[in-house]
Amino acid sequence: MPKTLEGQITMEKTPSYFVTNEAPKRIHSMAKDTKLIVVVRNPVTRAISDYTQTLSKKPDIPTFEVLAFKNRTLGLIDASWSAIRIGIYALHLENWLQYFPLSQILFVSGERLIIDPAGEMAKVQDFLGLKRLVTEKHFYFNKTKGFPCLKKPEDGSPPRCLGKSKGRTHPKIDPDVIHRLRKFYKPFNVMFYQMTGQDFQWEQEGSDK
Ligand SMILES: Nc1ncnc2c1ncn2[C@@H]1O[C@H](COP(=O)(O)OS(=O)(=O)O)[C@@H](OP(=O)(O)O)[C@H]1O
């Protein structure tokens, strides 16, 4: 970590911290006033996205449908597969709440981040006690990329989209498998909404498209 000067905040991004058992205790013992930001998306889409990322590096892995089940005939989901386990957000959050109050954690909706990046960034800036400097004018929707991209109107620098590995097309997954995964996640999602006081609406039709 670089030294943080007066008036500065230091930020660090490691997605795996959220699901690492030892992380809350370690971060708390380092700085208990640390603010935490977690971007969460529909766990079904998250699992497919995770698989898509692995597949791009290891094209020979079994299909998503095969990996998702311990026993497909019995409909038994393999919750030990990391792509699935990571999406059990309530389980991971419970671990963090042993060390940090909810007020120190901001949950950003991954879906809203795509639909309304400026709106989600306003929440992030408020949470960090920053002036709302990043606003609507810093985003535009890039039709080729299919996602919002960033521009800096102040200095005239070229717009910037996230890299090729973000926003890839997902493979088509058997609808029955999607259905079973939705059912699997539902109680954990409901628990997560209760714990956070936020309804992410992942049960709505089409939210995992
Ligand atoms: N603006 C913008 N541009 C591109 N992609 C965007 C954007 N906003 C959110 N997303 C979604 O971010 C997903 C990739 O993030 P990751 O969590 O995999 O990133 S990281 O590996 O943790 O760095 C990525 O998931 P995939 O679509 O599965 O690739 C995107 O859906």
Short mmCIF file of C-alpha atoms and ligand atoms in Angstrom, two decimals:
data_model
loop_
_atom_site.label_atom_id
_atom_site.label_comp_id
_atom_site.label_asym_id
_atom_site.label_seq_id
_atom_site.Cartn_x
_atom_site.Cartn_y
_atom_site.Cartn_z
CA MET A 1 0.00 0.00 0.00
CA PRO A 2 1.36 3.45 -0.80
CA LYS A 3 1.44 6.01 2.04
CA THR A 4 -1.82 7.94 2.16
CA LEU A 5 -1.30 11.66 2.55
CA GLU A 6 -3.69 14.04 4.28
CA GLY A 7 -6.74 14.52 2.08
CA GLN A 8 -6.08 11.36 0.04
CA ILE A 9 -7.75 7.98 0.15
CA THR A 10 -6.09 4.79 -0.98
CA MET A 11 -8.16 2.27 -2.89
CA GLU A 12 -7.41 -1.35 -3.67
CA LYS A 13 -9.40 -3.81 -5.76
CA THR A 14 -9.24 -7.57 -5.20
CA PRO A 15 -12.48 -9.39 -6.10
CA SER A 16 -11.40 -12.58 -4.29
CA TYR A 17 -11.23 -10.85 -0.88
CA PHE A 18 -15.01 -11.04 -0.58
CA VAL A 19 -14.89 -14.85 -0.63
CA THR A 20 -11.65 -15.34 1.32
CA ASN A 21 -12.29 -16.49 4.89
CA GLU A 22 -9.24 -14.82 6.40
CA ALA A 23 -9.70 -11.45 4.65
CA PRO A 24 -12.15 -9.70 7.05
CA LYS A 25 -10.02 -10.40 10.13
CA ARG A 26 -6.81 -9.33 8.39
CA ILE A 27 -8.24 -6.13 6.95
CA HIS A 28 -9.87 -5.29 10.27
CA SER A 29 -6.61 -5.73 12.16
CA MET A 30 -4.85 -3.52 9.59
CA ALA A 31 -7.42 -0.69 9.62
CA LYS A 32 -10.80 -1.19 11.22
CA ASP A 33 -12.28 1.95 9.66
CA THR A 34 -11.67 0.61 6.11
CA LYS A 35 -14.63 1.15 3.82
CA LEU A 36 -15.59 -1.81 1.69
CA ILE A 37 -17.26 -1.78 -1.72
CA VAL A 38 -18.72 -4.97 -3.18
CA VAL A 39 -20.09 -5.16 -6.71
CA VAL A 40 -22.67 -7.94 -6.92
CA ARG A 41 -24.66 -9.19 -9.87
CA ASN A 42 -27.22 -11.94 -10.34
CA PRO A 43 -25.33 -15.04 -9.12
CA VAL A 44 -26.60 -17.13 -12.05
CA THR A 45 -25.13 -14.68 -14.59
CA ARG A 46 -22.06 -14.36 -12.38
CA ALA A 47 -21.49 -18.12 -12.53
CA ILE A 48 -21.80 -18.13 -16.33
CA SER A 49 -19.51 -15.12 -16.59
CA ASP A 50 -16.96 -16.86 -14.36
CA TYR A 51 -17.17 -19.99 -16.53
CA THR A 52 -16.80 -17.89 -19.72
CA GLN A 53 -13.62 -16.36 -18.31
CA THR A 54 -12.13 -19.78 -17.42
CA LEU A 55 -13.19 -21.22 -20.79
CA SER A 56 -11.31 -18.47 -22.62
CA LYS A 57 -8.11 -19.56 -20.87
CA LYS A 58 -8.77 -23.33 -20.86
CA PRO A 59 -10.92 -24.25 -23.89
CA ASP A 60 -10.89 -27.97 -22.98
CA ILE A 61 -12.86 -27.81 -19.74
CA PRO A 62 -16.22 -29.65 -19.50
CA THR A 63 -19.41 -27.77 -20.29
CA PHE A 64 -21.07 -25.47 -17.76
CA GLU A 65 -23.96 -27.92 -17.52
CA VAL A 66 -21.59 -30.73 -16.50
CA LEU A 67 -19.65 -28.68 -13.95
CA ALA A 68 -22.77 -27.21 -12.34
CA PHE A 69 -24.05 -30.52 -10.96
CA LYS A 70 -22.91 -33.06 -8.42
CA ASN A 71 -25.71 -35.28 -9.72
CA ARG A 72 -27.70 -33.97 -12.66
CA THR A 73 -30.44 -36.63 -12.48
CA LEU A 74 -31.13 -35.69 -8.88
CA GLY A 75 -30.71 -32.00 -9.72
CA LEU A 76 -27.99 -31.69 -7.09
CA ILE A 77 -26.03 -28.47 -7.69
CA ASP A 78 -22.28 -28.56 -7.05
CA ALA A 79 -21.93 -25.72 -4.56
CA SER A 80 -18.25 -26.54 -4.12
CA TRP A 81 -17.51 -25.38 -7.68
CA SER A 82 -16.10 -21.88 -7.20
CA ALA A 83 -18.19 -20.37 -10.02
CA ILE A 84 -21.26 -21.34 -8.02
CA ARG A 85 -19.95 -20.93 -4.48
CA ILE A 86 -18.87 -17.31 -5.00
CA GLY A 87 -22.49 -16.34 -5.80
CA ILE A 88 -23.72 -17.45 -2.36
CA TYR A 89 -23.29 -13.86 -1.23
CA ALA A 90 -25.13 -14.22 2.10
CA LEU A 91 -22.60 -16.80 3.22
CA HIS A 92 -19.63 -14.57 2.48
CA LEU A 93 -21.24 -11.46 3.90
CA GLU A 94 -21.87 -13.23 7.20
CA ASN A 95 -18.13 -13.61 7.53
CA TRP A 96 -17.53 -9.86 6.95
CA LEU A 97 -20.24 -8.83 9.38
CA GLN A 98 -18.30 -10.53 12.18
CA TYR A 99 -15.76 -7.72 11.79
CA PHE A 100 -17.36 -4.77 9.99
CA PRO A 101 -20.70 -3.00 10.52
CA LEU A 102 -23.03 -2.88 7.53
CA SER A 103 -22.60 0.92 7.44
CA GLN A 104 -18.98 0.40 6.36
CA ILE A 105 -19.94 -1.72 3.35
CA LEU A 106 -21.43 -0.45 0.09
CA PHE A 107 -23.11 -2.92 -2.23
CA VAL A 108 -23.12 -1.82 -5.84
CA SER A 109 -25.57 -3.48 -8.18
CA GLY A 110 -23.68 -4.89 -11.17
CA GLU A 111 -26.85 -4.62 -13.25
CA ARG A 112 -27.40 -0.95 -12.37
CA LEU A 113 -23.72 -0.23 -13.00
CA ILE A 114 -24.36 -1.09 -16.65
CA ILE A 115 -27.77 0.63 -16.98
CA ASP A 116 -26.94 3.73 -14.94
CA PRO A 117 -23.18 3.99 -14.29
CA ALA A 118 -23.37 7.63 -13.18
CA GLY A 119 -26.13 6.83 -10.67
CA GLU A 120 -24.11 3.99 -9.11
CA MET A 121 -20.96 6.14 -9.12
CA ALA A 122 -22.86 8.87 -7.26
CA LYS A 123 -23.54 6.35 -4.47
CA VAL A 124 -19.88 5.32 -4.43
CA GLN A 125 -18.69 8.92 -4.18
CA ASP A 126 -21.19 9.71 -1.41
CA PHE A 127 -20.17 6.61 0.49
CA LEU A 128 -16.50 7.62 0.29
CA GLY A 129 -17.31 11.19 1.33
CA LEU A 130 -16.14 12.57 -2.01
CA LYS A 131 -17.62 15.36 -4.07
CA ARG A 132 -19.70 14.03 -6.96
CA LEU A 133 -17.13 14.78 -9.64
CA VAL A 134 -17.86 11.74 -11.82
CA THR A 135 -21.28 12.33 -13.32
CA GLU A 136 -23.50 11.60 -16.30
CA LYS A 137 -21.24 13.58 -18.63
CA HIS A 138 -18.38 11.12 -18.05
CA PHE A 139 -20.22 8.16 -19.60
CA TYR A 140 -21.55 7.27 -23.01
CA PHE A 141 -23.02 4.06 -24.32
CA ASN A 142 -20.71 2.40 -26.83
CA LYS A 143 -22.88 0.44 -29.27
CA THR A 144 -20.01 -1.75 -30.53
CA LYS A 145 -18.94 -2.72 -27.05
CA GLY A 146 -22.53 -2.93 -25.84
CA PHE A 147 -21.55 -1.29 -22.56
CA PRO A 148 -21.04 2.16 -21.12
CA CYS A 149 -17.54 3.58 -21.59
CA LEU A 150 -15.73 6.43 -19.92
CA LYS A 151 -14.82 9.83 -21.30
CA LYS A 152 -13.00 12.70 -19.69
CA PRO A 153 -14.56 15.81 -21.21
CA GLU A 154 -12.20 18.02 -19.12
CA ASP A 155 -8.92 17.08 -20.79
CA GLY A 156 -10.13 15.92 -24.19
CA SER A 157 -8.44 12.52 -23.81
CA PRO A 158 -9.93 9.71 -25.92
CA PRO A 159 -12.86 7.73 -24.48
CA ARG A 160 -11.96 4.48 -22.77
CA CYS A 161 -13.91 1.23 -22.67
CA LEU A 162 -13.05 -1.76 -20.49
CA GLY A 163 -10.85 -4.39 -22.18
CA LYS A 164 -11.81 -7.32 -24.41
CA SER A 165 -12.10 -9.69 -21.44
CA LYS A 166 -14.97 -7.63 -19.98
CA GLY A 167 -18.36 -7.98 -21.58
CA ARG A 168 -17.75 -11.15 -23.58
CA THR A 169 -20.61 -13.10 -25.12
CA HIS A 170 -21.66 -15.93 -22.80
CA PRO A 171 -22.26 -19.46 -24.12
CA LYS A 172 -25.89 -20.53 -24.37
CA ILE A 173 -26.75 -22.59 -21.29
CA ASP A 174 -29.49 -25.24 -21.14
CA PRO A 175 -32.63 -23.40 -19.83
CA ASP A 176 -33.34 -26.26 -17.43
CA VAL A 177 -29.94 -25.76 -15.82
CA ILE A 178 -30.61 -22.02 -15.51
CA HIS A 179 -33.96 -22.83 -13.90
CA ARG A 180 -32.32 -25.15 -11.35
CA LEU A 181 -29.64 -22.61 -10.55
CA ARG A 182 -32.25 -19.87 -10.02
CA LYS A 183 -34.02 -22.16 -7.56
CA PHE A 184 -30.76 -22.97 -5.85
CA TYR A 185 -29.81 -19.32 -5.33
CA LYS A 186 -33.24 -17.97 -4.39
CA PRO A 187 -33.07 -18.58 -0.59
CA PHE A 188 -29.51 -17.25 -0.44
CA ASN A 189 -30.50 -14.16 -2.44
CA VAL A 190 -33.46 -13.50 -0.14
CA MET A 191 -31.15 -13.85 2.86
CA PHE A 192 -28.71 -11.43 1.22
CA TYR A 193 -31.48 -8.85 0.61
CA GLN A 194 -32.48 -9.12 4.27
CA MET A 195 -28.91 -8.76 5.50
CA THR A 196 -28.14 -5.74 3.29
CA GLY A 197 -31.59 -4.11 3.35
CA GLN A 198 -31.36 -3.93 -0.47
CA ASP A 199 -33.51 -5.80 -2.96
CA PHE A 200 -31.37 -6.55 -6.02
CA GLN A 201 -34.37 -8.01 -7.87
CA TRP A 202 -32.54 -11.04 -9.19
CA GLU A 203 -35.74 -13.08 -9.10
CA GLN A 204 -37.29 -10.91 -11.81
CA GLU A 205 -37.75 -12.49 -15.22
CA GLY A 206 -34.77 -11.81 -17.50
CA SER A 207 -32.50 -10.54 -14.74
CA ASP A 208 -29.97 -13.28 -15.55
CA LYS A 209 -29.93 -12.67 -19.29
N1 LIG B 1 -18.84 -0.66 -18.67
C1 LIG B 1 -18.61 -1.97 -18.73
N2 LIG B 1 -17.88 -2.51 -19.72
C2 LIG B 1 -17.64 -3.84 -19.76
N3 LIG B 1 -18.09 -4.72 -18.84
C3 LIG B 1 -18.82 -4.23 -17.83
C4 LIG B 1 -19.12 -2.85 -17.72
N4 LIG B 1 -19.87 -2.66 -16.61
C5 LIG B 1 -20.03 -3.86 -16.06
N5 LIG B 1 -19.41 -4.81 -16.80
C6 LIG B 1 -19.43 -6.23 -16.46
O1 LIG B 1 -18.21 -6.51 -15.79
C7 LIG B 1 -17.95 -7.89 -15.94
C8 LIG B 1 -16.48 -8.19 -15.79
O2 LIG B 1 -16.08 -7.91 -14.53
P1 LIG B 1 -15.29 -8.92 -13.63
O3 LIG B 1 -15.92 -8.95 -12.31
O4 LIG B 1 -15.12 -10.22 -14.32
O5 LIG B 1 -13.95 -8.19 -13.55
S1 LIG B 1 -12.75 -8.65 -12.65
O6 LIG B 1 -12.27 -9.91 -13.21
O7 LIG B 1 -13.23 -8.79 -11.31
O8 LIG B 1 -11.80 -7.57 -12.80
C9 LIG B 1 -18.43 -8.21 -17.32
O9 LIG B 1 -18.96 -9.52 -17.27
P2 LIG B 1 -19.08 -10.39 -18.61
O10 LIG B 1 -20.18 -9.75 -19.40
O11 LIG B 1 -19.42 -11.74 -18.14
O12 LIG B 1 -17.75 -10.34 -19.29
C10 LIG B 1 -19.49 -7.17 -17.64
O13 LIG B 1 -20.80 -7.70 -17.74
#
